[in-house]
Amino acid sequence: RLSVIDYGDCFLDPHNPLTIRDAIQNHIKHIIEHNVFPLTFGGDHYITYPILLAMAGKYGKKLSIIHFDAHCDTWADDEEYSLNHGTMFYKAIKENLINPSISAQVGIRTWNDDFMGTNILDAQYVHEHGAPHVVSKIKEIVGDNLAYLTFDIDCLDPAFAPGTGTPVPGGLSSSQALSIVRNLDGVNLIGADVVEVAPCYDHAEITALVAAHIACDIICLIAKKSK
């Protein structure tokens, strides 16, 4: 039903880290010029920020994000070229790339004094209300706005995804996460990423395995949309 290719790696110059933002943005910009759906793999969650720069540049409007994570990633950061995986949505909101009032952050279980107006469906909310309710809530929040899905693997409890750099107990199970992602049909998705898998911390590749399944299910959402 879909034509899918592995476009290969984005070249980054580790000797010139301040070029990384522009390198990622230009890489994605070139891809989406062909009106395709980019599914990007990290690596560090910072990559979502330059991807959003490219996306907002193409679509010319504030996007919604559907953000799965243990952390909100909206801590303050006013350095122009800061390479920080905890502040990129602060930057994206400040720069009007995304609209926080019609964006959802799922699985959060760390505190920030300022969530910047995003809709928080924290891990406890997911546990108490169940996946079908969370799906309905996400769709209610996002509506028909253009949406970007970003999945930080530490949204999952470390029991299901130990291979990540900042694990936080109390997260979603693999079953909960997959159930939510699989039922986001009808959302106007324009791109996605799966990030923060750290193989050096993994056990029996269970983190990589669940990340691959999440990515596959995102592709299946696009296939379902194309029917």
mmCIF file of C-alpha atoms in Angstrom, residues 37 39 48 64-68 147-151 181 184 189-194 214 218 221:
data_model
loop_
_atom_site.group_PDB
_atom_site.id
_atom_site.type_symbol
_atom_site.label_atom_id
_atom_site.label_comp_id
_atom_site.label_asym_id
_atom_site.label_seq_id
_atom_site.Cartn_x
_atom_site.Cartn_y
_atom_site.Cartn_z
ATOM 1 C CA PHE A 37 6.087 11.446 5.387
ATOM 2 C CA LEU A 39 9.877 8.889 10.068
ATOM 3 C CA THR A 48 12.925 16.917 16.904
ATOM 4 C CA SER A 64 0.321 20.173 17.039
ATOM 5 C CA ILE A 65 2.660 17.682 18.640
ATOM 6 C CA ILE A 66 1.737 14.336 20.112
ATOM 7 C CA HIS A 67 4.648 13.776 22.434
ATOM 8 C CA PHE A 68 5.261 10.514 24.319
ATOM 9 C CA ALA A 147 0.302 17.019 13.884
ATOM 10 C CA TYR A 148 3.811 15.692 14.437
ATOM 11 C CA LEU A 149 4.273 12.563 16.566
ATOM 12 C CA THR A 150 7.451 12.209 18.624
ATOM 13 C CA PHE A 151 8.064 9.117 20.756
ATOM 14 C CA VAL A 181 -0.256 4.616 18.829
ATOM 15 C CA LEU A 184 -4.404 7.295 16.365
ATOM 16 C CA LEU A 189 -0.039 13.264 10.960
ATOM 17 C CA ILE A 190 2.670 14.817 8.767
ATOM 18 C CA GLY A 191 5.777 13.260 10.339
ATOM 19 C CA ALA A 192 7.135 11.317 13.289
ATOM 20 C CA ASP A 193 10.235 10.215 15.107
ATOM 21 C CA VAL A 194 11.285 7.528 17.606
ATOM 22 C CA ILE A 214 6.294 1.539 17.555
ATOM 23 C CA ILE A 218 3.336 4.547 12.860
ATOM 24 C CA LEU A 221 -1.181 4.399 10.537
#
